[in-house]
mmCIF file of C-alpha atoms in Angstrom:
data_model
loop_
_atom_site.group_PDB
_atom_site.id
_atom_site.type_symbol
_atom_site.label_atom_id
_atom_site.label_comp_id
_atom_site.label_asym_id
_atom_site.label_seq_id
_atom_site.Cartn_x
_atom_site.Cartn_y
_atom_site.Cartn_z
ATOM 1 C CA MET A 1 -10.167 1.152 -20.772
ATOM 2 C CA THR A 2 -7.038 2.975 -21.829
ATOM 3 C CA ALA A 3 -4.796 5.662 -20.474
ATOM 4 C CA THR A 4 -1.686 7.424 -21.534
ATOM 5 C CA ILE A 5 1.660 7.312 -19.795
ATOM 6 C CA GLY A 6 4.185 9.218 -21.837
ATOM 7 C CA GLY A 7 1.918 8.832 -24.878
ATOM 8 C CA THR A 8 1.721 5.037 -24.811
ATOM 9 C CA THR A 9 -0.871 2.536 -23.681
ATOM 10 C CA PRO A 10 0.727 0.450 -20.913
ATOM 11 C CA ALA A 11 0.334 -3.264 -20.433
ATOM 12 C CA GLY A 12 -1.139 -4.306 -17.109
ATOM 13 C CA PHE A 13 1.464 -5.181 -14.485
ATOM 14 C CA PRO A 14 0.682 -8.769 -13.434
ATOM 15 C CA PHE A 15 -0.010 -8.956 -9.702
ATOM 16 C CA PRO A 16 0.872 -12.456 -8.457
ATOM 17 C CA ASP A 17 -1.462 -14.764 -6.574
ATOM 18 C CA THR A 18 1.116 -15.817 -3.997
ATOM 19 C CA THR A 19 1.013 -17.460 -0.573
ATOM 20 C CA ASP A 20 4.465 -16.014 0.236
ATOM 21 C CA GLN A 21 4.045 -12.747 2.118
ATOM 22 C CA ARG A 22 7.614 -11.640 1.414
ATOM 23 C CA GLU A 23 6.962 -11.956 -2.306
ATOM 24 C CA PHE A 24 3.707 -10.030 -1.910
ATOM 25 C CA ASP A 25 5.451 -7.226 -0.012
ATOM 26 C CA ALA A 26 8.252 -7.092 -2.587
ATOM 27 C CA VAL A 27 5.751 -6.682 -5.430
ATOM 28 C CA CYS A 28 4.099 -3.789 -3.576
ATOM 29 C CA GLN A 29 7.443 -1.992 -3.317
ATOM 30 C CA VAL A 30 8.229 -2.692 -6.986
ATOM 31 C CA LEU A 31 4.956 -1.014 -7.915
ATOM 32 C CA ARG A 32 5.760 2.001 -5.721
ATOM 33 C CA LYS A 33 9.084 2.458 -7.487
ATOM 34 C CA LYS A 34 7.525 1.823 -10.902
ATOM 35 C CA GLY A 35 5.350 4.907 -10.781
ATOM 36 C CA PRO A 36 2.765 6.945 -8.873
ATOM 37 C CA VAL A 37 -0.066 5.076 -10.628
ATOM 38 C CA VAL A 38 0.278 1.661 -12.236
ATOM 39 C CA ARG A 39 -2.186 -0.241 -14.409
ATOM 40 C CA VAL A 40 -2.374 -3.685 -12.789
ATOM 41 C CA GLU A 41 -3.919 -6.961 -13.882
ATOM 42 C CA MET A 42 -5.147 -9.023 -10.927
ATOM 43 C CA PRO A 43 -4.936 -12.851 -10.969
ATOM 44 C CA ASP A 44 -8.602 -13.192 -11.991
ATOM 45 C CA GLY A 45 -8.270 -10.728 -14.853
ATOM 46 C CA LEU A 46 -9.525 -7.589 -13.111
ATOM 47 C CA ILE A 47 -7.790 -4.470 -14.488
ATOM 48 C CA ALA A 48 -7.269 -1.795 -11.849
ATOM 49 C CA TRP A 49 -5.366 1.444 -11.552
ATOM 50 C CA VAL A 50 -3.256 1.354 -8.410
ATOM 51 C CA ILE A 51 -2.002 4.501 -6.660
ATOM 52 C CA THR A 52 1.277 3.633 -4.969
ATOM 53 C CA ARG A 53 2.552 6.721 -3.165
ATOM 54 C CA TYR A 54 1.544 8.400 0.046
ATOM 55 C CA ALA A 55 0.822 11.994 -0.987
ATOM 56 C CA ASP A 56 -0.982 10.936 -4.160
ATOM 57 C CA GLY A 57 -3.005 8.361 -2.229
ATOM 58 C CA LYS A 58 -3.983 10.890 0.404
ATOM 59 C CA ARG A 59 -5.184 13.356 -2.237
ATOM 60 C CA ALA A 60 -7.043 10.590 -4.067
ATOM 61 C CA MET A 61 -9.001 9.779 -0.907
ATOM 62 C CA LEU A 62 -10.368 13.342 -1.006
ATOM 63 C CA ASP A 63 -11.024 13.405 -4.763
ATOM 64 C CA ARG A 64 -14.778 13.483 -5.424
ATOM 65 C CA ARG A 65 -14.205 12.091 -8.918
ATOM 66 C CA LEU A 66 -13.137 8.797 -7.329
ATOM 67 C CA VAL A 67 -16.384 7.442 -5.957
ATOM 68 C CA LYS A 68 -17.469 4.466 -3.897
ATOM 69 C CA ASP A 69 -20.979 4.061 -5.289
ATOM 70 C CA LEU A 70 -20.968 1.655 -8.238
ATOM 71 C CA ARG A 71 -24.489 2.820 -9.157
ATOM 72 C CA ARG A 72 -22.960 6.083 -10.396
ATOM 73 C CA MET A 73 -21.193 4.239 -13.229
ATOM 74 C CA THR A 74 -23.770 4.843 -15.976
ATOM 75 C CA ASP A 75 -21.712 3.316 -18.797
ATOM 76 C CA PRO A 76 -22.234 -0.498 -18.712
ATOM 77 C CA ALA A 77 -18.542 -1.010 -19.483
ATOM 78 C CA HIS A 78 -17.409 1.067 -16.524
ATOM 79 C CA GLY A 79 -16.601 -0.066 -12.986
ATOM 80 C CA LEU A 80 -16.929 -3.831 -12.813
ATOM 81 C CA GLY A 81 -18.470 -3.950 -16.272
ATOM 82 C CA GLY A 82 -21.377 -6.026 -15.068
ATOM 83 C CA ASN A 83 -19.064 -8.761 -13.779
ATOM 84 C CA ARG A 84 -18.355 -10.113 -10.318
ATOM 85 C CA TYR A 85 -14.851 -10.415 -8.848
ATOM 86 C CA ALA A 86 -13.482 -12.093 -5.766
ATOM 87 C CA GLU A 87 -13.543 -9.800 -2.716
ATOM 88 C CA ASP A 88 -16.148 -7.499 -4.289
ATOM 89 C CA ALA A 89 -18.899 -8.001 -1.690
ATOM 90 C CA PHE A 90 -18.349 -4.629 0.005
ATOM 91 C CA VAL A 91 -19.094 -2.769 -3.221
ATOM 92 C CA VAL A 92 -21.951 -4.795 -4.731
ATOM 93 C CA GLU A 93 -23.976 -6.063 -1.760
ATOM 94 C CA GLY A 94 -26.458 -3.893 0.132
ATOM 95 C CA ARG A 95 -26.192 -0.201 0.975
ATOM 96 C CA HIS A 96 -23.735 0.954 3.631
ATOM 97 C CA MET A 97 -20.820 3.283 4.347
ATOM 98 C CA LEU A 98 -18.319 1.511 2.101
ATOM 99 C CA ASN A 99 -20.389 1.752 -1.075
ATOM 100 C CA SER A 100 -21.939 5.205 -0.730
ATOM 101 C CA ASP A 101 -20.775 8.797 -1.152
ATOM 102 C CA GLY A 102 -21.518 12.316 0.002
ATOM 103 C CA SER A 103 -24.616 12.979 2.097
ATOM 104 C CA GLU A 104 -25.760 9.349 1.868
ATOM 105 C CA HIS A 105 -22.441 8.178 3.302
ATOM 106 C CA ALA A 106 -22.544 10.836 6.033
ATOM 107 C CA ARG A 107 -26.078 9.795 7.012
ATOM 108 C CA LEU A 108 -25.198 6.104 7.287
ATOM 109 C CA ARG A 109 -21.960 6.794 9.133
ATOM 110 C CA ALA A 110 -23.549 9.119 11.688
ATOM 111 C CA VAL A 111 -25.922 6.392 12.891
ATOM 112 C CA VAL A 112 -23.089 4.287 14.381
ATOM 113 C CA GLY A 113 -20.525 7.012 15.063
ATOM 114 C CA ALA A 114 -21.247 7.455 18.774
ATOM 115 C CA GLU A 115 -20.943 3.722 19.563
ATOM 116 C CA LEU A 116 -17.536 3.595 17.834
ATOM 117 C CA SER A 117 -16.141 6.874 19.178
ATOM 118 C CA ALA A 118 -12.915 7.046 21.178
ATOM 119 C CA ALA A 119 -14.876 7.600 24.384
ATOM 120 C CA ALA A 120 -17.190 4.634 23.754
ATOM 121 C CA ILE A 121 -14.285 2.322 22.971
ATOM 122 C CA ASN A 122 -12.321 3.498 26.016
ATOM 123 C CA ARG A 123 -15.251 2.440 28.178
ATOM 124 C CA ARG A 124 -15.002 -1.026 26.670
ATOM 125 C CA ARG A 125 -11.276 -1.489 27.297
ATOM 126 C CA PRO A 126 -11.707 -3.528 30.541
ATOM 127 C CA GLU A 127 -14.184 -5.789 28.736
ATOM 128 C CA ILE A 128 -11.808 -6.253 25.782
ATOM 129 C CA GLU A 129 -8.964 -7.073 28.153
ATOM 130 C CA GLN A 130 -11.078 -9.683 29.938
ATOM 131 C CA VAL A 131 -12.032 -11.290 26.612
ATOM 132 C CA CYS A 132 -8.327 -11.587 25.781
ATOM 133 C CA ARG A 133 -7.407 -13.028 29.187
ATOM 134 C CA ASP A 134 -10.188 -15.589 29.023
ATOM 135 C CA LEU A 135 -9.101 -16.762 25.582
ATOM 136 C CA VAL A 136 -5.444 -17.040 26.591
ATOM 137 C CA ALA A 137 -6.417 -19.115 29.625
ATOM 138 C CA GLU A 138 -8.094 -21.646 27.323
ATOM 139 C CA PHE A 139 -4.863 -22.531 25.488
ATOM 140 C CA ALA A 140 -2.084 -21.446 27.861
ATOM 141 C CA ASN A 141 -1.206 -25.021 28.842
ATOM 142 C CA ALA A 142 -1.383 -26.519 25.354
ATOM 143 C CA ASP A 143 1.753 -27.745 23.620
ATOM 144 C CA THR A 144 1.035 -26.283 20.184
ATOM 145 C CA VAL A 145 -1.887 -24.202 18.925
ATOM 146 C CA ASP A 146 -2.789 -22.138 15.887
ATOM 147 C CA LEU A 147 -2.762 -18.578 17.227
ATOM 148 C CA MET A 148 -5.088 -17.367 14.467
ATOM 149 C CA ALA A 149 -7.722 -19.963 15.371
ATOM 150 C CA VAL A 150 -7.544 -19.702 19.166
ATOM 151 C CA PHE A 151 -6.828 -16.000 19.649
ATOM 152 C CA ALA A 152 -6.373 -13.600 16.713
ATOM 153 C CA ARG A 153 -9.749 -14.341 15.140
ATOM 154 C CA PRO A 154 -11.828 -15.002 18.299
ATOM 155 C CA VAL A 155 -10.826 -11.713 19.957
ATOM 156 C CA PRO A 156 -12.459 -9.425 17.363
ATOM 157 C CA GLU A 157 -15.360 -11.849 16.891
ATOM 158 C CA ILE A 158 -16.305 -11.778 20.573
ATOM 159 C CA VAL A 159 -15.644 -8.052 20.923
ATOM 160 C CA MET A 160 -17.702 -7.288 17.834
ATOM 161 C CA ALA A 161 -20.527 -9.370 19.297
ATOM 162 C CA ARG A 162 -20.539 -7.131 22.380
ATOM 163 C CA VAL A 163 -20.256 -3.915 20.344
ATOM 164 C CA LEU A 164 -22.991 -4.924 17.913
ATOM 165 C CA GLY A 165 -25.202 -6.385 20.632
ATOM 166 C CA MET A 166 -25.391 -9.975 19.367
ATOM 167 C CA PRO A 167 -24.924 -13.199 21.329
ATOM 168 C CA ASP A 168 -21.287 -14.349 21.104
ATOM 169 C CA GLU A 169 -22.037 -17.669 19.439
ATOM 170 C CA THR A 170 -24.431 -16.127 16.930
ATOM 171 C CA LEU A 171 -21.834 -13.656 15.816
ATOM 172 C CA ARG A 172 -19.053 -16.244 15.658
ATOM 173 C CA ALA A 173 -21.252 -18.353 13.375
ATOM 174 C CA ALA A 174 -21.841 -15.277 11.230
ATOM 175 C CA ALA A 175 -18.109 -14.528 11.215
ATOM 176 C CA VAL A 176 -17.342 -17.930 9.667
ATOM 177 C CA LEU A 177 -19.684 -17.098 6.787
ATOM 178 C CA SER A 178 -18.339 -13.557 6.477
ATOM 179 C CA ARG A 179 -14.797 -14.917 6.231
ATOM 180 C CA GLU A 180 -15.905 -17.223 3.440
ATOM 181 C CA LEU A 181 -17.349 -14.269 1.521
ATOM 182 C CA GLY A 182 -13.976 -12.552 1.788
ATOM 183 C CA THR A 183 -12.095 -15.357 0.043
ATOM 184 C CA ARG A 184 -11.102 -15.414 -3.598
ATOM 185 C CA ALA A 185 -13.770 -17.934 -4.542
ATOM 186 C CA ASP A 186 -16.108 -17.019 -7.413
ATOM 187 C CA PRO A 187 -18.755 -14.784 -5.778
ATOM 188 C CA ALA A 188 -21.313 -15.815 -8.390
ATOM 189 C CA SER A 189 -20.940 -19.533 -7.633
ATOM 190 C CA ALA A 190 -23.790 -21.456 -6.017
ATOM 191 C CA ARG A 191 -21.700 -22.080 -2.908
ATOM 192 C CA MET A 192 -20.870 -18.415 -2.400
ATOM 193 C CA ARG A 193 -24.437 -17.279 -3.046
ATOM 194 C CA LYS A 194 -25.621 -19.783 -0.431
ATOM 195 C CA THR A 195 -23.015 -18.451 2.000
ATOM 196 C CA TYR A 196 -24.240 -14.916 1.406
ATOM 197 C CA HIS A 197 -27.876 -15.834 1.978
ATOM 198 C CA ASP A 198 -27.053 -17.911 5.071
ATOM 199 C CA LEU A 199 -25.242 -14.909 6.542
ATOM 200 C CA LEU A 200 -28.113 -12.635 5.594
ATOM 201 C CA ASP A 201 -30.546 -14.965 7.378
ATOM 202 C CA ILE A 202 -28.479 -14.856 10.587
ATOM 203 C CA ILE A 203 -28.289 -11.068 10.534
ATOM 204 C CA ILE A 204 -31.996 -10.635 9.781
ATOM 205 C CA ASP A 205 -32.937 -13.031 12.578
ATOM 206 C CA SER A 206 -30.563 -11.367 15.056
ATOM 207 C CA SER A 207 -31.794 -7.872 14.309
ATOM 208 C CA ARG A 208 -35.531 -8.556 14.079
ATOM 209 C CA ASP A 209 -36.573 -7.346 17.551
ATOM 210 C CA PRO A 210 -35.371 -3.930 18.800
ATOM 211 C CA GLU A 211 -36.064 -5.062 22.358
ATOM 212 C CA ASP A 212 -33.265 -7.632 22.073
ATOM 213 C CA ALA A 213 -30.605 -4.993 21.351
ATOM 214 C CA PRO A 214 -28.607 -4.090 24.490
ATOM 215 C CA ALA A 215 -28.354 -0.438 25.471
ATOM 216 C CA GLY A 216 -25.224 1.173 24.063
ATOM 217 C CA SER A 217 -24.909 -1.357 21.245
ATOM 218 C CA ILE A 218 -24.739 -0.624 17.539
ATOM 219 C CA LEU A 219 -27.905 -2.636 16.951
ATOM 220 C CA ALA A 220 -29.730 -0.424 19.421
ATOM 221 C CA ALA A 221 -28.514 2.663 17.545
ATOM 222 C CA LEU A 222 -29.537 1.150 14.211
ATOM 223 C CA HIS A 223 -33.008 0.312 15.496
ATOM 224 C CA ARG A 224 -33.449 3.880 16.803
ATOM 225 C CA ALA A 225 -32.403 5.256 13.430
ATOM 226 C CA HIS A 226 -34.804 2.904 11.671
ATOM 227 C CA ALA A 227 -37.661 3.919 13.960
ATOM 228 C CA ASP A 228 -36.860 7.590 13.253
ATOM 229 C CA LYS A 229 -36.825 6.850 9.494
ATOM 230 C CA ILE A 230 -33.161 7.875 9.174
ATOM 231 C CA ILE A 231 -32.288 4.500 7.648
ATOM 232 C CA ASN A 232 -34.354 1.770 6.067
ATOM 233 C CA LYS A 233 -34.315 -1.930 6.931
ATOM 234 C CA ARG A 234 -31.987 -2.800 4.057
ATOM 235 C CA GLU A 235 -29.453 -0.226 5.265
ATOM 236 C CA LEU A 236 -29.699 -1.586 8.820
ATOM 237 C CA ILE A 237 -28.930 -5.141 7.660
ATOM 238 C CA SER A 238 -26.208 -3.995 5.242
ATOM 239 C CA THR A 239 -24.459 -1.968 7.944
ATOM 240 C CA VAL A 240 -24.286 -4.994 10.241
ATOM 241 C CA MET A 241 -22.949 -7.143 7.405
ATOM 242 C CA MET A 242 -20.344 -4.522 6.503
ATOM 243 C CA LEU A 243 -19.139 -4.188 10.105
ATOM 244 C CA LEU A 244 -18.841 -7.969 10.350
ATOM 245 C CA GLY A 245 -16.750 -8.180 7.196
ATOM 246 C CA ALA A 246 -14.537 -5.138 7.610
ATOM 247 C CA GLY A 247 -14.291 -4.968 11.388
ATOM 248 C CA ILE A 248 -13.359 -8.537 12.256
ATOM 249 C CA SER A 249 -10.925 -9.751 9.625
ATOM 250 C CA SER A 250 -8.805 -6.593 9.577
ATOM 251 C CA THR A 251 -8.347 -6.689 13.353
ATOM 252 C CA ALA A 252 -7.588 -10.412 13.331
ATOM 253 C CA ILE A 253 -4.879 -9.806 10.720
ATOM 254 C CA GLY A 254 -3.435 -6.979 12.817
ATOM 255 C CA ILE A 255 -3.272 -9.192 15.913
ATOM 256 C CA GLY A 256 -1.809 -12.116 13.984
ATOM 257 C CA TYR A 257 0.827 -10.034 12.223
ATOM 258 C CA GLY A 258 1.736 -8.230 15.444
ATOM 259 C CA ALA A 259 2.276 -11.544 17.226
ATOM 260 C CA ILE A 260 4.375 -12.899 14.343
ATOM 261 C CA THR A 261 6.516 -9.763 14.360
ATOM 262 C CA ALA A 262 6.999 -9.832 18.129
ATOM 263 C CA MET A 263 7.982 -13.514 18.101
ATOM 264 C CA HIS A 264 10.252 -13.486 15.071
ATOM 265 C CA THR A 265 11.915 -10.134 14.663
ATOM 266 C CA THR A 266 12.517 -7.971 17.710
ATOM 267 C CA THR A 267 12.748 -8.115 21.488
ATOM 268 C CA ALA A 268 12.159 -4.363 21.571
ATOM 269 C CA LEU A 269 8.576 -4.882 20.488
ATOM 270 C CA ARG A 270 7.889 -7.346 23.309
ATOM 271 C CA GLN A 271 9.305 -4.857 25.785
ATOM 272 C CA LEU A 272 7.099 -2.070 24.463
ATOM 273 C CA LEU A 273 4.035 -4.287 24.675
ATOM 274 C CA GLY A 274 4.546 -4.479 28.421
ATOM 275 C CA ASP A 275 3.606 -0.814 28.745
ATOM 276 C CA GLU A 276 0.302 0.675 27.604
ATOM 277 C CA ASP A 277 1.809 3.830 26.097
ATOM 278 C CA GLY A 278 4.599 1.856 24.453
ATOM 279 C CA ALA A 279 2.117 -0.670 23.124
ATOM 280 C CA THR A 280 -0.012 2.093 21.600
ATOM 281 C CA ALA A 281 2.978 3.531 19.718
ATOM 282 C CA ALA A 282 4.179 0.101 18.624
ATOM 283 C CA VAL A 283 0.749 -0.860 17.282
ATOM 284 C CA GLU A 284 0.596 2.342 15.245
ATOM 285 C CA GLU A 285 3.902 1.412 13.621
ATOM 286 C CA LEU A 286 2.654 -2.131 13.002
ATOM 287 C CA LEU A 287 -0.396 -0.678 11.277
ATOM 288 C CA ARG A 288 1.818 1.532 9.131
ATOM 289 C CA ILE A 289 4.350 -1.081 8.102
ATOM 290 C CA HIS A 290 1.728 -3.765 7.473
ATOM 291 C CA PRO A 291 -1.813 -2.477 6.829
ATOM 292 C CA PRO A 292 -4.214 -5.374 7.473
ATOM 293 C CA PHE A 293 -5.949 -4.559 4.181
ATOM 294 C CA PRO A 294 -3.129 -3.987 1.656
ATOM 295 C CA PHE A 295 -5.469 -2.178 -0.772
ATOM 296 C CA SER A 296 -7.939 0.574 0.072
ATOM 297 C CA PRO A 297 -11.607 -0.255 -0.561
ATOM 298 C CA TRP A 298 -13.008 0.010 -4.081
ATOM 299 C CA ARG A 299 -13.182 3.346 -5.891
ATOM 300 C CA PHE A 300 -14.289 4.172 -9.427
ATOM 301 C CA ALA A 301 -13.315 7.085 -11.660
ATOM 302 C CA LEU A 302 -16.369 9.137 -12.662
ATOM 303 C CA GLU A 303 -14.228 10.980 -15.209
ATOM 304 C CA PRO A 304 -10.559 10.999 -16.276
ATOM 305 C CA VAL A 305 -8.329 11.720 -13.282
ATOM 306 C CA ARG A 306 -4.748 12.890 -13.804
ATOM 307 C CA ILE A 307 -2.172 12.038 -11.125
ATOM 308 C CA GLN A 308 1.259 13.433 -11.960
ATOM 309 C CA ASP A 309 1.956 12.232 -15.532
ATOM 310 C CA VAL A 310 -0.668 9.463 -15.503
ATOM 311 C CA THR A 311 -4.299 9.790 -16.578
ATOM 312 C CA ILE A 312 -6.681 7.291 -15.026
ATOM 313 C CA PRO A 313 -9.544 6.813 -17.515
ATOM 314 C CA ALA A 314 -13.215 7.353 -16.758
ATOM 315 C CA GLY A 315 -14.849 4.200 -15.441
ATOM 316 C CA ALA A 316 -11.641 2.681 -14.101
ATOM 317 C CA VAL A 317 -11.397 0.631 -10.922
ATOM 318 C CA VAL A 318 -9.000 2.489 -8.607
ATOM 319 C CA PHE A 319 -7.209 1.365 -5.449
ATOM 320 C CA VAL A 320 -4.670 3.038 -3.191
ATOM 321 C CA LEU A 321 -2.012 0.412 -2.508
ATOM 322 C CA LEU A 322 -1.668 1.045 1.228
ATOM 323 C CA ALA A 323 1.085 -1.556 1.540
ATOM 324 C CA ALA A 324 3.202 0.619 -0.771
ATOM 325 C CA ALA A 325 2.041 4.137 0.101
ATOM 326 C CA ASN A 326 2.747 3.687 3.817
ATOM 327 C CA HIS A 327 6.391 2.946 2.938
ATOM 328 C CA ASP A 328 6.818 6.102 0.899
ATOM 329 C CA ALA A 329 9.249 8.580 2.469
ATOM 330 C CA VAL A 330 8.686 11.249 -0.203
ATOM 331 C CA ASP A 331 6.179 14.017 0.610
ATOM 332 C CA HIS A 332 5.148 12.094 3.727
ATOM 333 C CA ASP A 333 3.517 13.898 6.634
ATOM 334 C CA ALA A 334 6.319 12.676 8.881
ATOM 335 C CA ALA A 335 9.794 12.756 7.357
ATOM 336 C CA LEU A 336 10.164 8.991 7.318
ATOM 337 C CA THR A 337 13.652 8.701 5.910
ATOM 338 C CA ASP A 338 13.622 5.060 7.051
ATOM 339 C CA ALA A 339 10.031 4.413 5.996
ATOM 340 C CA ALA A 340 10.792 0.860 4.884
ATOM 341 C CA GLU A 341 12.035 -0.053 8.366
ATOM 342 C CA PHE A 342 9.877 -1.270 11.237
ATOM 343 C CA ARG A 343 10.723 1.004 14.176
ATOM 344 C CA PRO A 344 8.444 0.178 17.125
ATOM 345 C CA ARG A 345 9.742 3.177 19.074
ATOM 346 C CA ARG A 346 8.979 5.634 16.277
ATOM 347 C CA GLN A 347 7.632 8.801 17.846
ATOM 348 C CA ARG A 348 5.477 9.976 14.956
ATOM 349 C CA THR A 349 3.759 7.679 12.513
ATOM 350 C CA SER A 350 1.700 8.841 9.551
ATOM 351 C CA HIS A 351 -0.100 6.298 7.426
ATOM 352 C CA LEU A 352 -3.197 5.684 5.326
ATOM 353 C CA THR A 353 -4.111 2.329 6.832
ATOM 354 C CA PHE A 354 -7.463 3.667 8.044
ATOM 355 C CA GLY A 355 -7.918 5.924 5.036
ATOM 356 C CA HIS A 356 -8.239 9.712 5.017
ATOM 357 C CA GLY A 357 -11.034 12.221 4.770
ATOM 358 C CA PRO A 358 -14.772 11.447 4.920
ATOM 359 C CA HIS A 359 -14.209 7.707 4.529
ATOM 360 C CA PHE A 360 -11.668 7.445 7.365
ATOM 361 C CA CYS A 361 -12.419 4.097 9.000
ATOM 362 C CA VAL A 362 -15.310 4.487 11.440
ATOM 363 C CA GLY A 363 -13.968 1.519 13.436
ATOM 364 C CA ALA A 364 -10.380 2.793 13.771
ATOM 365 C CA HIS A 365 -10.636 3.388 17.541
ATOM 366 C CA LEU A 366 -11.975 -0.113 18.086
ATOM 367 C CA ALA A 367 -9.349 -1.777 15.889
ATOM 368 C CA ARG A 368 -6.471 0.077 17.542
ATOM 369 C CA ALA A 369 -7.713 -0.796 21.025
ATOM 370 C CA GLU A 370 -8.268 -4.462 20.215
ATOM 371 C CA ILE A 371 -4.852 -4.973 18.614
ATOM 372 C CA GLU A 372 -3.026 -3.123 21.381
ATOM 373 C CA ILE A 373 -4.843 -4.883 24.247
ATOM 374 C CA ALA A 374 -4.678 -8.300 22.592
ATOM 375 C CA LEU A 375 -0.914 -8.139 22.026
ATOM 376 C CA ARG A 376 -0.248 -6.700 25.477
ATOM 377 C CA VAL A 377 -2.302 -9.415 27.206
ATOM 378 C CA LEU A 378 -0.904 -12.196 25.016
ATOM 379 C CA PHE A 379 2.738 -11.535 25.865
ATOM 380 C CA ALA A 380 2.052 -10.614 29.488
ATOM 381 C CA GLU A 381 0.209 -13.881 30.096
ATOM 382 C CA LEU A 382 2.555 -15.967 27.935
ATOM 383 C CA PRO A 383 6.053 -14.457 28.297
ATOM 384 C CA ASP A 384 7.654 -17.560 26.775
ATOM 385 C CA LEU A 385 5.331 -17.725 23.756
ATOM 386 C CA CYS A 386 7.369 -18.781 20.751
ATOM 387 C CA PRO A 387 6.800 -19.818 17.133
ATOM 388 C CA ALA A 388 6.430 -23.472 16.185
ATOM 389 C CA GLN A 389 7.248 -22.718 12.556
ATOM 390 C CA PRO A 390 9.818 -20.494 10.806
ATOM 391 C CA GLU A 391 8.335 -17.199 9.652
ATOM 392 C CA ASN A 392 9.133 -17.884 6.001
ATOM 393 C CA GLU A 393 7.006 -21.057 6.141
ATOM 394 C CA ILE A 394 3.848 -19.213 7.187
ATOM 395 C CA ARG A 395 1.439 -19.241 4.248
ATOM 396 C CA TRP A 396 -0.894 -16.344 3.500
ATOM 397 C CA HIS A 397 -4.089 -16.136 1.454
ATOM 398 C CA GLY A 398 -6.257 -13.346 0.116
ATOM 399 C CA LEU A 399 -5.289 -10.441 -2.093
ATOM 400 C CA LEU A 400 -7.078 -7.099 -2.014
ATOM 401 C CA PHE A 401 -8.386 -7.018 1.549
ATOM 402 C CA ASP A 402 -8.349 -10.187 3.637
ATOM 403 C CA ARG A 403 -4.643 -10.840 3.201
ATOM 404 C CA THR A 404 -4.204 -13.098 6.220
ATOM 405 C CA PRO A 405 -1.988 -15.896 7.580
ATOM 406 C CA THR A 406 -3.568 -19.294 6.980
ATOM 407 C CA SER A 407 -2.280 -20.406 10.373
ATOM 408 C CA VAL A 408 0.302 -19.311 12.967
ATOM 409 C CA PRO A 409 1.480 -22.364 14.973
ATOM 410 C CA VAL A 410 2.931 -21.431 18.371
ATOM 411 C CA HIS A 411 4.119 -23.027 21.605
ATOM 412 C CA PRO A 412 2.346 -21.074 24.374
ATOM 413 C CA GLY A 413 4.802 -22.140 27.024
ATOM 414 C CA GLY A 414 7.918 -21.801 24.926
ATOM 415 C CA SER A 415 8.604 -25.554 24.878
ATOM 416 C CA ALA A 416 10.522 -25.550 21.592
ATOM 417 C CA ARG A 417 11.733 -23.288 18.827
#
């Protein structure tokens, strides 16, 4: 695949496979300054065209030439070129909202929309708060714990179990497998294929009987849609798998990063988290400054797409680099003259963390509520919570989507710093 930038064919910018989040963030900002669209070579050899700026990214999310459905790539060399890449499960497995377009996407999205609406999530806020309080109580008296393991990951796992309508332990077992599928291991390896099929077995078993789905749950809505022939069984299973993968890890990252930021960088954030309105605004700024998924989900160019002076070729893999675009002060909806700065009291925050247009994240209300409630409960219940490790020693893994801290050691009672 080639493209012209000023009449030349550019070399791919090498994106590093780093465990240092500061290095990762710095590379994202280098790409933003390098140009509106940069041809990037990922650590495993994937060539992608990366949109780095806010206004261009927002327009790209509305561009019908940039599609989600890999089946529309009729040239064998286009899209993934018949290969598999780490973190590609959302695009190649099953049929769901993240790998469909147009009326098909609208049909699949509408089935679960009511259960993930603002009103539905608001009704679940007391339940989410109780989940958070119960988890904190389990480790409040410990000397040192890994906050990711005991809180940031379990919160969205348990909440997703309630929203989907699965038993807590069943979903948490599925979440372990889903996390494995999101790693950078070879997706075509025997181990990863076994992981995929083990997860599929859990989902199929959990969604076999419509009578087992609680009223108001996503599974109940999916079963109704299946009975009405709006979706088929494959789409039902794929939707559950997609919600597990996209809805748990992103929220866990948001909770983990929010806790790290509150502990390491600013007392103002802790103060805001003590108030529901303040916490809501602070979480929105956290989501802007550090999108849990640094890259938008997969898109593919049906035909050449010109963005400013860059032409993305037909068949190209295209991402919006959210971790760069959200920091762009130029042509931003809100005049973010200090866009690179984390300002938890910022009154207006525009970002692309949840996307834009038809593919705006269907779970955005749930993610926002979980992160806000989790951080508010965490610091209310543990006012002396402090890090057990310097921030620059926290290691991160993942690249395109599940870019997450490996662990976040903390002292719940503030016993040492």
